XYZ file of C-alpha atoms in Angstrom:
754
model
C 6.356 72.925 12.947
C 3.775 71.433 14.923
C 4.618 68.037 16.459
C 3.785 65.316 15.541
C 0.838 63.169 17.217
C 2.287 59.878 18.797
C 1.045 57.174 16.797
C -0.611 55.440 19.510
C -2.230 58.191 20.605
C -3.591 58.339 17.781
C -4.657 54.937 17.324
C -6.920 55.402 20.394
C -8.140 58.138 19.050
C -9.481 56.702 16.045
C -10.530 53.553 17.515
C -12.802 55.220 20.080
C -14.520 57.094 16.277
C -14.886 53.910 15.376
C -16.341 51.876 18.213
C -19.104 55.119 18.164
C -19.682 54.899 14.364
C -20.589 51.021 14.320
C -22.850 51.366 17.533
C -24.567 54.025 15.580
C -24.839 51.982 12.589
C -25.298 48.715 14.414
C -26.188 48.928 18.012
C -26.095 45.272 18.468
C -23.134 44.985 16.719
C -20.682 44.350 20.141
C -23.374 42.778 22.271
C -23.169 40.339 19.350
C -19.516 39.746 19.511
C -19.502 39.694 22.949
C -22.192 36.826 23.121
C -19.031 34.684 21.782
C -17.623 34.195 18.003
C -18.245 31.550 15.204
C -15.605 32.038 12.522
C -15.757 30.829 9.267
C -12.113 31.146 8.701
C -9.088 29.856 10.161
C -6.594 32.570 8.666
C -3.070 31.485 8.787
C -0.927 34.899 7.232
C 2.684 36.987 7.321
C 2.766 38.674 9.963
C 3.817 41.704 7.643
C 1.725 44.948 8.574
C 0.546 45.464 4.986
C -1.809 42.253 4.904
C -4.893 42.903 7.579
C -6.839 40.026 7.291
C -9.819 41.182 8.121
C -9.268 44.209 6.287
C -7.626 42.916 2.730
C -10.857 39.849 2.898
C -13.702 42.906 2.798
C -15.073 41.370 6.833
C -15.768 42.267 9.843
C -14.677 41.172 13.273
C -15.299 38.129 14.038
C -15.376 36.778 10.764
C -11.902 34.977 10.747
C -9.423 33.117 13.165
C -6.141 34.600 12.488
C -2.260 33.696 13.577
C 0.324 35.035 12.353
C 4.124 34.985 11.774
C 7.144 35.832 10.362
C 7.067 34.789 6.615
C 3.921 32.815 7.543
C 5.264 29.067 7.949
C 3.859 26.759 8.881
C 6.019 24.201 11.329
C 4.798 20.661 12.537
C 7.311 21.050 15.344
C 5.657 24.981 16.570
C 2.877 24.459 19.069
C 1.844 27.809 19.026
C 0.526 27.446 15.413
C -0.730 23.776 16.446
C -2.670 24.667 19.409
C -4.099 27.740 17.127
C -4.818 25.103 14.605
C -6.607 23.121 16.953
C -8.514 24.918 18.682
C -9.782 26.665 15.209
C -10.623 23.506 13.705
C -12.122 21.042 16.354
C -13.475 23.648 19.140
C -14.806 26.871 16.544
C -15.551 24.392 13.870
C -14.082 26.612 11.163
C -15.207 25.300 7.870
C -11.700 26.840 5.761
C -8.308 26.733 6.640
C -6.644 29.784 4.831
C -2.730 29.849 4.397
C -2.160 32.807 2.992
C 1.653 34.593 1.784
C 2.107 37.929 -0.001
C 4.720 39.102 -2.118
C 7.032 41.373 -1.672
C 7.881 39.256 1.725
C 10.947 40.248 3.700
C 11.247 36.373 5.273
C 11.290 35.364 1.335
C 14.100 37.583 0.312
C 15.729 36.853 3.681
C 15.882 32.854 2.906
C 17.075 33.405 -0.816
C 20.535 35.589 0.892
C 23.490 33.831 2.058
C 23.703 36.864 4.511
C 22.630 36.004 8.195
C 19.785 37.872 9.476
C 20.948 38.004 13.074
C 19.678 36.127 16.279
C 16.744 33.764 16.039
C 15.685 34.996 12.858
C 17.768 32.436 11.365
C 16.568 30.027 13.139
C 12.992 30.690 12.158
C 13.815 31.205 8.445
C 15.107 27.177 9.064
C 11.981 25.649 7.144
C 12.130 28.607 4.767
C 15.621 28.086 3.246
C 14.570 24.392 3.589
C 12.454 25.136 0.721
C 14.919 26.742 -1.065
C 17.750 24.503 -1.056
C 14.241 21.239 -2.639
C 13.849 23.599 -5.063
C 17.531 25.514 -5.610
C 17.081 24.731 -9.295
C 14.404 26.183 -10.065
C 14.342 29.205 -8.208
C 18.101 29.386 -9.468
C 16.372 29.060 -13.614
C 14.471 33.109 -12.794
C 16.810 35.701 -13.088
C 15.134 38.500 -11.486
C 15.255 38.460 -7.570
C 10.956 39.669 -7.278
C 9.680 37.462 -9.639
C 12.465 35.068 -7.496
C 10.831 35.806 -3.949
C 7.451 35.566 -5.493
C 8.237 32.197 -6.790
C 9.575 30.204 -3.258
C 6.392 32.636 -1.413
C 4.419 29.668 -3.265
C 6.492 27.075 -2.736
C 6.218 28.472 1.024
C 2.611 28.174 1.166
C 2.746 24.998 -1.047
C 5.115 23.641 1.737
C 2.588 24.579 4.517
C -0.230 23.560 3.084
C 1.800 19.535 3.061
C 1.798 20.130 6.512
C -1.664 21.028 7.102
C -2.561 17.544 5.213
C -1.022 15.789 7.605
C -2.355 16.960 10.584
C -3.923 14.870 12.226
C -7.003 17.166 13.460
C -7.234 18.743 10.553
C -7.288 16.108 8.295
C -10.257 14.600 10.365
C -12.488 17.287 10.280
C -11.512 17.004 6.302
C -13.229 13.201 6.423
C -15.635 13.780 8.847
C -17.549 17.518 7.916
C -15.489 18.530 4.583
C -13.314 20.724 5.791
C -11.397 22.875 2.812
C -8.158 23.770 3.525
C -6.343 26.773 0.891
C -2.672 27.839 0.013
C -2.784 31.594 -0.684
C -1.169 34.467 -1.718
C -1.869 38.644 -1.794
C -0.068 40.590 -4.380
C 0.298 43.689 -2.345
C 0.583 45.824 -5.393
C -3.142 45.569 -6.510
C -4.455 44.438 -3.113
C -6.116 40.900 -4.592
C -5.845 37.497 -3.394
C -4.934 34.430 -5.716
C -5.690 31.073 -4.793
C -2.460 28.660 -5.680
C -4.431 25.276 -5.758
C -2.796 23.436 -2.973
C -4.884 22.036 -0.339
C -8.523 20.223 -0.999
C -9.686 23.074 -3.071
C -9.122 24.255 -6.701
C -6.995 27.048 -7.858
C -8.568 29.642 -9.724
C -5.363 32.165 -12.078
C -7.241 35.403 -12.853
C -6.591 37.218 -16.056
C -5.508 33.616 -17.128
C -7.534 32.571 -20.216
C -10.915 34.499 -19.444
C -11.120 33.142 -16.084
C -11.341 29.127 -16.977
C -9.942 27.046 -14.104
C -6.544 25.464 -14.301
C -5.554 22.572 -12.180
C -2.738 23.045 -9.916
C -1.544 21.732 -6.955
C 0.099 17.924 -5.710
C -2.530 15.359 -6.237
C 0.174 12.555 -5.876
C 0.599 14.277 -2.178
C -3.421 14.143 -1.800
C -3.348 10.594 -2.886
C -0.905 10.119 -0.064
C -2.457 11.942 2.583
C -5.807 9.864 2.139
C -3.904 6.954 2.333
C -2.543 7.033 4.879
C -4.633 8.224 7.952
C -6.797 5.162 6.439
C -8.672 3.504 9.610
C -8.861 0.097 10.328
C -12.007 0.240 8.418
C -11.282 1.979 5.664
C -8.176 -0.435 4.512
C -10.085 -3.665 5.021
C -12.913 -1.997 3.012
C -10.054 -1.526 0.498
C -9.115 -4.923 0.468
C -12.345 -6.626 0.730
C -13.104 -4.915 -2.862
C -9.520 -6.147 -4.067
C -9.892 -9.097 -2.562
C -13.318 -9.913 -4.966
C -11.905 -8.527 -7.821
C -9.009 -11.071 -7.778
C -11.239 -14.131 -6.646
C -13.100 -13.257 -9.612
C -10.579 -13.478 -11.740
C -8.942 -15.682 -10.967
C -12.309 -18.431 -10.641
C -14.054 -16.729 -13.409
C -17.082 -16.188 -10.914
C -17.943 -12.613 -11.904
C -21.708 -11.131 -12.269
C -22.423 -10.452 -15.723
C -23.109 -6.344 -15.233
C -22.127 -5.635 -19.366
C -18.940 -7.121 -19.061
C -18.782 -10.599 -19.552
C -15.680 -11.337 -17.763
C -12.306 -9.755 -17.051
C -10.013 -8.849 -19.524
C -6.955 -8.291 -18.136
C -4.270 -8.481 -21.432
C -1.075 -8.622 -21.766
C 1.684 -5.320 -20.502
C 3.953 -4.259 -22.609
C 7.037 -1.927 -22.633
C 9.431 0.699 -23.988
C 12.775 0.873 -22.929
C 14.948 3.964 -23.514
C 18.667 3.153 -23.254
C 19.621 7.117 -22.956
C 17.679 7.501 -19.899
C 18.214 3.594 -18.867
C 14.534 3.830 -17.704
C 11.651 1.085 -18.993
C 7.757 2.803 -19.753
C 5.033 -0.144 -19.081
C 1.421 0.122 -20.670
C -0.854 -1.854 -18.137
C -4.669 -2.185 -19.817
C -7.450 -4.350 -17.522
C -11.063 -4.216 -17.698
C -14.166 -5.499 -15.366
C -17.521 -5.131 -14.608
C -16.763 -1.952 -13.378
C -15.292 0.235 -16.018
C -11.748 0.163 -17.782
C -8.142 1.034 -16.945
C -4.936 2.050 -17.976
C -1.640 2.770 -16.298
C 1.673 4.079 -17.744
C 4.442 4.081 -15.871
C 8.504 4.919 -16.357
C 10.865 3.916 -14.212
C 14.967 3.240 -14.199
C 15.532 -0.764 -14.878
C 17.027 -2.571 -12.447
C 20.175 -2.939 -14.503
C 20.444 0.797 -14.327
C 19.476 1.155 -10.321
C 23.021 -1.721 -9.732
C 24.525 0.396 -12.393
C 27.232 2.370 -9.971
C 29.125 4.525 -12.438
C 28.704 8.468 -12.263
C 28.260 8.695 -15.224
C 24.845 7.239 -15.441
C 21.228 9.079 -15.960
C 19.760 9.586 -12.492
C 17.699 7.020 -10.871
C 13.834 7.334 -11.864
C 11.637 6.759 -9.373
C 8.347 5.150 -10.373
C 6.196 7.953 -11.767
C 3.282 8.412 -14.229
C -0.676 8.082 -14.196
C -3.968 5.858 -13.919
C -6.391 6.453 -16.612
C -10.008 4.993 -15.114
C -12.879 4.825 -17.784
C -16.686 3.834 -16.865
C -17.705 1.117 -18.783
C -19.283 3.513 -21.596
C -15.837 5.304 -22.219
C -16.391 8.438 -19.907
C -13.655 9.622 -17.708
C -13.879 8.653 -14.648
C -10.453 9.579 -13.006
C -6.460 10.674 -13.665
C -4.568 9.514 -10.687
C -1.047 10.122 -10.014
C 0.442 6.499 -9.767
C 3.522 6.411 -8.065
C 2.095 5.648 -4.283
C -1.647 3.749 -5.466
C 1.071 1.644 -7.386
C 2.562 0.901 -4.058
C -0.537 0.808 -2.002
C -2.311 -1.749 -3.993
C 0.679 -3.730 -3.950
C 0.959 -4.039 -0.429
C -2.643 -4.424 -0.383
C -2.557 -7.785 -2.559
C 0.121 -8.989 -0.289
C -1.690 -7.866 2.928
C -4.683 -10.080 2.498
C -2.038 -13.452 2.746
C -0.585 -10.813 5.902
C -4.199 -11.195 7.774
C -4.263 -15.174 7.944
C -1.381 -15.913 9.391
C -0.858 -17.127 13.164
C 1.968 -15.203 14.031
C 2.780 -11.965 12.938
C 5.861 -10.887 15.679
C 8.694 -10.013 13.287
C 8.663 -8.076 9.891
C 12.293 -8.170 8.227
C 11.926 -5.833 4.834
C 14.384 -5.703 2.142
C 14.152 -1.914 -0.332
C 13.550 1.471 1.349
C 10.724 3.088 -1.101
C 7.440 3.743 -1.326
C 6.630 -0.552 -1.987
C 9.504 -0.906 1.512
C 7.187 1.711 3.155
C 3.595 0.597 2.309
C 4.380 -2.909 3.101
C 5.703 -1.864 6.362
C 2.506 0.856 6.687
C -0.222 -1.245 5.904
C 0.540 -4.896 8.380
C 1.031 -1.779 11.518
C -2.058 -0.828 10.171
C -3.360 -4.268 10.214
C -1.701 -6.433 12.606
C 0.203 -3.437 14.928
C -0.574 -5.193 18.051
C 1.460 -8.071 17.636
C 4.304 -6.675 15.681
C 7.149 -6.124 17.594
C 10.340 -5.685 15.593
C 10.516 -4.092 11.954
C 14.141 -5.157 10.790
C 14.856 -3.363 7.086
C 17.983 -4.381 4.986
C 18.985 -1.943 2.212
C 22.406 -1.974 0.147
C 23.059 1.448 1.981
C 22.212 4.181 4.522
C 20.776 5.939 1.878
C 18.784 9.748 1.911
C 15.854 6.744 1.300
C 16.584 4.919 3.809
C 16.359 8.369 6.640
C 13.024 9.333 4.404
C 11.612 5.913 5.703
C 12.367 6.037 8.992
C 11.315 9.771 9.207
C 8.285 8.702 7.861
C 7.320 5.675 10.029
C 8.746 7.406 13.437
C 6.484 11.010 12.143
C 3.366 8.765 12.327
C 1.462 10.544 15.215
C 1.247 9.238 18.702
C -2.239 8.622 18.919
C -2.310 6.906 15.690
C 0.469 4.098 16.927
C -1.234 4.015 20.424
C -4.787 3.357 18.639
C -3.233 0.343 16.031
C -1.243 -1.267 19.267
C 2.512 -0.848 17.890
C 3.717 1.971 20.439
C 6.664 -0.187 21.193
C 7.895 -1.249 18.194
C 11.181 -0.863 17.431
C 12.617 0.062 13.891
C 16.541 -0.799 12.772
C 18.156 -0.467 9.168
C 21.039 -3.066 8.420
C 23.677 -2.357 5.323
C 25.916 -4.055 3.811
C 28.323 -1.405 5.173
C 28.354 -3.081 8.824
C 30.520 -5.411 9.955
C 28.573 -8.385 11.093
C 26.299 -7.560 7.354
C 26.007 -11.373 6.784
C 25.223 -13.154 10.480
C 22.731 -10.207 11.156
C 21.177 -10.439 7.731
C 21.125 -15.089 8.230
C 19.453 -13.757 12.047
C 16.894 -10.910 10.762
C 15.757 -13.531 7.962
C 15.350 -16.418 9.629
C 13.696 -14.275 12.459
C 11.175 -12.909 10.574
C 7.640 -13.582 10.575
C 7.180 -12.258 7.341
C 9.660 -11.036 4.993
C 8.727 -8.541 1.949
C 11.680 -8.303 -0.873
C 10.648 -4.532 -1.872
C 13.436 -3.978 -4.590
C 14.207 -4.004 -7.839
C 17.029 -5.991 -7.833
C 19.172 -9.328 -10.764
C 20.535 -11.215 -8.403
C 19.337 -12.475 -5.296
C 18.531 -10.401 -1.708
C 19.970 -13.226 0.379
C 21.821 -16.801 0.014
C 19.087 -19.590 -0.354
C 20.753 -21.823 2.566
C 19.305 -19.125 5.465
C 15.636 -20.799 4.936
C 16.767 -24.536 2.861
C 18.908 -25.411 5.583
C 17.547 -27.317 8.904
C 17.943 -24.465 10.913
C 16.092 -21.825 8.201
C 12.832 -24.207 7.831
C 11.891 -25.233 11.738
C 9.988 -21.831 11.327
C 7.268 -21.015 8.981
C 6.904 -17.767 7.290
C 4.997 -15.678 4.075
C 7.525 -14.063 2.146
C 6.384 -12.032 -0.519
C 8.377 -10.991 -3.288
C 7.408 -7.811 -5.057
C 10.467 -5.597 -6.339
C 11.319 -7.647 -9.061
C 9.159 -7.969 -12.340
C 10.964 -9.157 -15.658
C 12.872 -12.083 -16.649
C 16.045 -10.210 -15.901
C 15.252 -9.661 -12.012
C 15.636 -11.983 -8.874
C 14.941 -11.167 -4.951
C 14.084 -14.899 -4.243
C 16.658 -17.730 -4.646
C 15.818 -20.015 -7.071
C 16.277 -23.216 -3.977
C 13.891 -21.716 -1.824
C 11.364 -21.761 -4.554
C 12.735 -25.690 -5.058
C 12.153 -26.411 -1.736
C 8.885 -24.931 -1.142
C 7.165 -26.594 -4.305
C 8.704 -30.444 -4.465
C 7.271 -33.686 -2.558
C 8.528 -34.539 0.248
C 8.966 -38.097 0.873
C 11.418 -38.894 3.016
C 12.719 -41.798 4.703
C 15.444 -43.150 7.517
C 15.702 -41.911 11.247
C 15.058 -38.439 11.529
C 14.791 -35.884 15.009
C 13.259 -32.689 13.617
C 10.496 -30.856 12.753
C 9.889 -28.508 9.415
C 7.528 -26.093 9.329
C 4.269 -26.997 6.429
C 5.138 -26.201 2.613
C 2.657 -25.793 0.517
C 4.072 -28.027 -2.531
C 2.865 -24.326 -4.570
C 3.969 -20.839 -5.169
C 1.479 -17.997 -4.580
C 1.590 -15.638 -7.634
C -1.283 -12.768 -8.554
C -1.457 -14.234 -12.183
C -0.291 -17.008 -13.921
C 1.719 -14.222 -16.252
C 4.305 -14.232 -13.629
C 5.314 -17.718 -14.926
C 6.636 -15.614 -18.147
C 7.552 -12.366 -16.317
C 9.345 -12.935 -13.256
C 13.297 -13.881 -13.526
C 13.153 -16.447 -10.553
C 10.437 -18.187 -11.570
C 11.473 -18.372 -15.675
C 15.334 -19.491 -14.332
C 13.248 -22.012 -11.117
C 11.547 -23.948 -14.277
C 7.643 -23.593 -12.519
C 4.739 -24.254 -14.354
C 1.929 -23.894 -13.991
C 1.043 -26.509 -12.063
C 3.549 -25.871 -9.261
C 2.079 -21.994 -9.063
C -1.715 -21.217 -7.400
C -3.278 -17.447 -7.823
C -4.023 -15.807 -5.792
C -7.531 -14.454 -6.473
C -7.532 -18.601 -5.283
C -7.127 -18.500 -1.465
C -8.235 -15.078 -0.432
C -11.199 -16.267 0.116
C -10.594 -18.928 1.859
C -11.516 -18.779 5.801
C -8.652 -19.222 8.636
C -10.656 -20.861 11.451
C -10.250 -19.058 14.573
C -8.370 -21.901 16.697
C -5.662 -21.929 13.723
C -4.241 -19.087 15.491
C -2.062 -18.769 18.018
C -2.781 -15.544 19.158
C -6.537 -15.593 19.676
C -6.065 -16.543 22.991
C -4.032 -13.346 24.250
C -5.930 -11.988 22.921
C -3.971 -10.177 20.033
C -5.620 -12.256 16.684
C -5.679 -10.181 13.657
C -8.690 -8.471 11.477
C -11.189 -10.406 10.964
C -11.336 -11.040 6.516
C -15.003 -10.020 6.395
C -15.347 -11.894 3.060
C -13.630 -15.108 4.208
C -16.750 -16.134 4.267
C -16.580 -19.548 1.550
C -16.684 -22.326 2.155
C -14.395 -25.213 0.919
C -16.469 -27.717 -1.173
C -16.222 -31.504 -1.943
C -15.281 -30.787 -5.657
C -12.201 -28.465 -4.325
C -11.326 -31.681 -1.933
C -7.641 -33.346 -3.333
C -7.303 -30.676 -6.437
C -4.998 -28.433 -4.737
C -1.775 -31.190 -3.130
C -0.120 -29.941 -0.307
C 3.404 -31.809 -0.125
C 4.704 -31.059 3.121
C 7.306 -32.802 5.274
C 5.091 -31.935 9.116
C 7.048 -34.201 10.922
C 9.419 -36.969 10.455
C 9.431 -39.708 13.384
C 12.224 -42.484 14.346
C 10.426 -44.722 12.483
C 11.119 -43.185 9.328
C 6.722 -42.332 8.093
C 6.228 -38.899 7.176
C 2.991 -36.828 7.860
C 1.842 -35.956 4.329
C -0.608 -32.274 4.778
C -3.191 -33.362 1.920
C -4.963 -29.841 1.031
C -7.869 -29.251 -0.909
C -8.227 -25.094 -2.493
C -11.186 -22.954 -2.033
C -13.765 -22.038 -4.643
C -17.537 -19.686 -3.568
C -19.922 -21.484 -1.757
C -21.855 -20.269 -5.455
C -20.177 -21.811 -7.464
C -21.391 -24.659 -9.566
C -18.660 -27.836 -10.163
C -18.202 -27.268 -13.438
C -16.645 -23.840 -13.444
C -15.014 -24.841 -9.936
C -13.553 -27.356 -12.051
C -12.878 -25.457 -14.932
C -11.062 -22.530 -12.947
C -9.077 -24.774 -10.438
C -8.040 -26.719 -13.580
C -6.573 -22.910 -15.052
C -3.296 -23.746 -12.983
C -3.340 -27.565 -11.185
C -1.858 -30.534 -13.312
C -1.247 -33.616 -11.567
C 0.704 -36.589 -11.892
C -0.192 -39.543 -13.503
C -2.304 -42.336 -10.907
C 0.438 -43.657 -10.765
C 2.959 -41.939 -9.718
C 1.740 -40.789 -7.002
C 4.450 -42.441 -4.957
C 7.336 -40.131 -6.988
C 9.022 -36.979 -6.012
C 7.738 -34.300 -8.294
C 10.874 -33.390 -10.330
C 11.553 -29.485 -11.065
C 10.833 -27.597 -14.382
C 10.671 -31.327 -15.412
C 7.296 -31.677 -17.710
C 6.113 -31.359 -21.145
C 6.047 -27.529 -21.840
C 9.486 -25.181 -21.276
C 9.965 -23.438 -18.701
C 8.856 -20.051 -20.340
C 6.369 -21.009 -22.413
C 3.263 -18.443 -21.467
C 0.804 -20.120 -19.346
C -2.467 -18.537 -21.019
C -5.914 -18.900 -19.727
C -6.806 -20.371 -23.367
C -9.438 -23.446 -23.310
C -7.734 -25.669 -24.620
C -4.711 -25.421 -21.801
C -8.047 -25.528 -19.431
C -9.024 -28.231 -20.980
C -5.948 -30.096 -20.941
C -5.115 -29.774 -17.265
C -8.594 -29.936 -16.481
C -8.184 -33.640 -18.185
C -4.718 -34.333 -16.146
C -6.538 -33.393 -12.959
C -9.761 -35.616 -13.821
C -7.471 -38.331 -14.119
C -5.548 -38.484 -10.867
C -9.214 -38.243 -9.196
C -10.426 -41.339 -11.029
C -6.904 -42.786 -10.325
C -7.377 -42.156 -6.686
C -10.391 -44.076 -6.483
C -9.314 -47.595 -7.747
C -5.327 -47.218 -6.887
C -6.061 -49.546 -3.760
C -3.685 -47.798 -1.613
C -4.171 -48.768 2.301
C -4.679 -44.880 3.078
C -7.490 -44.899 1.022
C -10.712 -44.451 2.543
C -11.793 -47.335 -0.107
C -9.064 -49.661 0.812
C -9.659 -49.218 4.465
C -13.554 -50.499 4.553
C -14.177 -54.127 6.474
C -14.675 -56.400 3.199
C -16.982 -58.591 5.317
C -19.923 -55.727 5.476
C -22.943 -54.996 3.991
C -23.002 -52.929 1.282
C -25.044 -50.117 3.194
C -22.396 -50.082 5.681
C -19.664 -49.457 3.816
C -21.582 -47.039 1.971
C -22.447 -44.929 5.032
C -18.565 -45.640 6.654
C -17.497 -44.382 3.270
C -18.954 -41.161 3.232
C -18.480 -40.558 6.741
C -14.808 -41.228 5.999
C -15.073 -39.168 3.113
C -16.985 -36.084 5.205
C -13.885 -36.388 8.220
C -10.862 -36.421 5.451
C -12.690 -33.253 3.469
C -13.144 -31.193 6.863
C -9.383 -32.546 7.756
C -7.700 -31.769 4.587
C -9.810 -28.422 4.875
C -7.838 -27.610 8.418
C -4.746 -28.362 6.740
C -4.911 -26.383 4.183
C -6.018 -23.245 6.851
C -2.850 -24.353 8.718
C -0.752 -23.889 6.224
C -1.649 -20.443 5.162
C -1.847 -19.464 8.626
C 1.524 -21.613 10.080
C 3.474 -22.960 6.780
C 5.882 -21.532 4.696
C 4.250 -19.054 1.895
C 5.895 -17.701 -0.878
C 3.910 -14.975 -2.871
C 5.905 -13.621 -5.795
C 3.671 -10.779 -7.618
C 4.262 -8.428 -10.967
C 1.810 -6.683 -10.962
C -1.521 -6.433 -12.150
C -3.535 -3.817 -14.136
C -6.439 -4.972 -12.687
C -5.803 -3.955 -9.307
C -5.145 -0.766 -10.666
C -8.056 -0.884 -11.435
C -10.457 -1.671 -9.103
C -8.482 0.028 -5.940
C -8.260 3.009 -8.005
C -12.353 3.110 -8.425
C -12.914 2.482 -4.664
C -10.401 5.018 -4.182
C -12.127 7.817 -6.209
C -15.361 6.788 -4.829
C -13.479 7.083 -1.192
C -12.071 11.043 -2.524
C -15.377 11.797 -3.989
C -17.171 10.804 -0.261
C -14.282 12.765 1.281
C -14.813 15.863 -0.634
C -11.026 15.794 -1.546
C -9.563 16.265 -5.501
C -10.328 18.296 -8.031
C -12.976 17.324 -10.763
C -13.052 19.079 -13.797
C -16.520 19.974 -15.127
C -17.383 18.428 -18.653
C -14.260 17.159 -19.745
């Protein structure tokens, strides 16, 4: 019997024959290879001998840059894989990154078994076993072992693509030059490669529906990745689009582009007692088109439920459908990430105006909490030193939140300026919880309340007592959205809206109060539990859209001198017109001296300088009522007035006219009331008429400038409360901009002929 030829010697002999054949076939083949490489594909595959990438792709040497390991595992901590990816993407400029698993994978079979493989292999397969545990219910439902192994191989590719799509180098290439990322599976039994639809590409399943395209993949993941990798410039573009829409909604100044106005119908909801969920339907329409969001989530009562037999918590999930003005479908977006992002985007419209943002205190640890923290860091990271997270318990969600924040690449943290920012979590199980809660709320420059709750998240005295009122802060509440929910204590709201007329001997200083609560929509007066219970009326709230365009003067920012000012609001260029002055009353105790004289802060809201006097008056009268002229010295009573606290503050013509008449009456009364502080009464009676006129005009102009500065100062340094219940217009506006942003970067799935 002839001795079998040594395998390696055979390989060398075969190579010699192959080289001779290639050189004969194409004399320039090897010289060209020696001159350099310019592969178009980076192949990340398994080390399995049955999966030679160049062969199964039908390509030639020099066409594919390759990295293979056992079970094609992609780990962000594997420096070997990371180095290959960086070199191929950043230096070789490949156009495609392909992560390919395969059937009959020994690593997949090992991960499905509880038996140890031994040595370092068990450690290496840990990520694949994690995929198994994360999808255990689905995998256990598959009875055949081979089919189960194929499914975990697919899930492993999906997990690897998610890692790739979080890689900074990959994301930059996607954004800058349209790099494509693909997740595939090689079927050894037939020799064909199937595109699974993960990554930036679209999946085509052979033999299904005559070759029709099947939309697959984690589209929520794509939205999250796009938004998490926004630059500051990108974020400001999103913010400015939203600010413009909110301003037009609140002031009625939108341009006529087919739609006469922005329409924001009431949202409706369906409650499911068996599941403990609410499903919300939020429609909206505007110049760019129409949109409706349908989202389902656990009710607040259900989330507070501790009984073991209660149904599982349902995180907010659903979709936003966008249409052109003609009704053509423009986009279908996963709602969970986008909802949290657009809500946080509205909040940072106010954060960007604050003079000091050193400490954030955040209630909750879900998507809303993450995005409020993340966007604040992106805009004001250079000044933020501490982020306090307060949650009921140190849950998996709390751990995941910290992991996401700590997982932001060091280069990104450095560019945004928050490398040294400290993060901490406070839970109710901690022994000194109440003391630390008080400290963290009072120390905060910005407070984000991001968790559904049926009772206030902190005691009112923390902010209403003297020590709590010494510092100005922005308080944002977005977690509660129904009449049964409460985040902010009613006493804190009362403190914010009441007029301060103090006397006696005082020796302390309080931060400015605005006399109003900011809301995203007046509908909050009938939807937000804390606003309903506090009895707030339309003249005690102002919509965010009426304030977002106000320019905060640079000298109002303490940090300017240190070079740490916030990014300039590119659309904050609306002048405060003379018509606006006197229509926004900011009653506050700025300081009280020993004679009992109170420095009253009176300010004005801003609207577009392009607006007419009548449009300004009409818009502002929607939310601003007033007392009679002879009641100017009295203290406003919370909950008093002509209407029920729960009455619907609609934008009907009758309400507009009624509120505007009240405001006009006050304006006329102020001119004739003969107050000692009024410009008219301060005129010397012996002056000629023309001197009186010039002097009066000068005093009025000075008052205008002073009041405008005070309004800007309140937004920058005062106690500001913003309560959001959600607005379909936000989904429409931000969703449309996201579709445009994604298309420019070649991200997403396009369905032809839909």
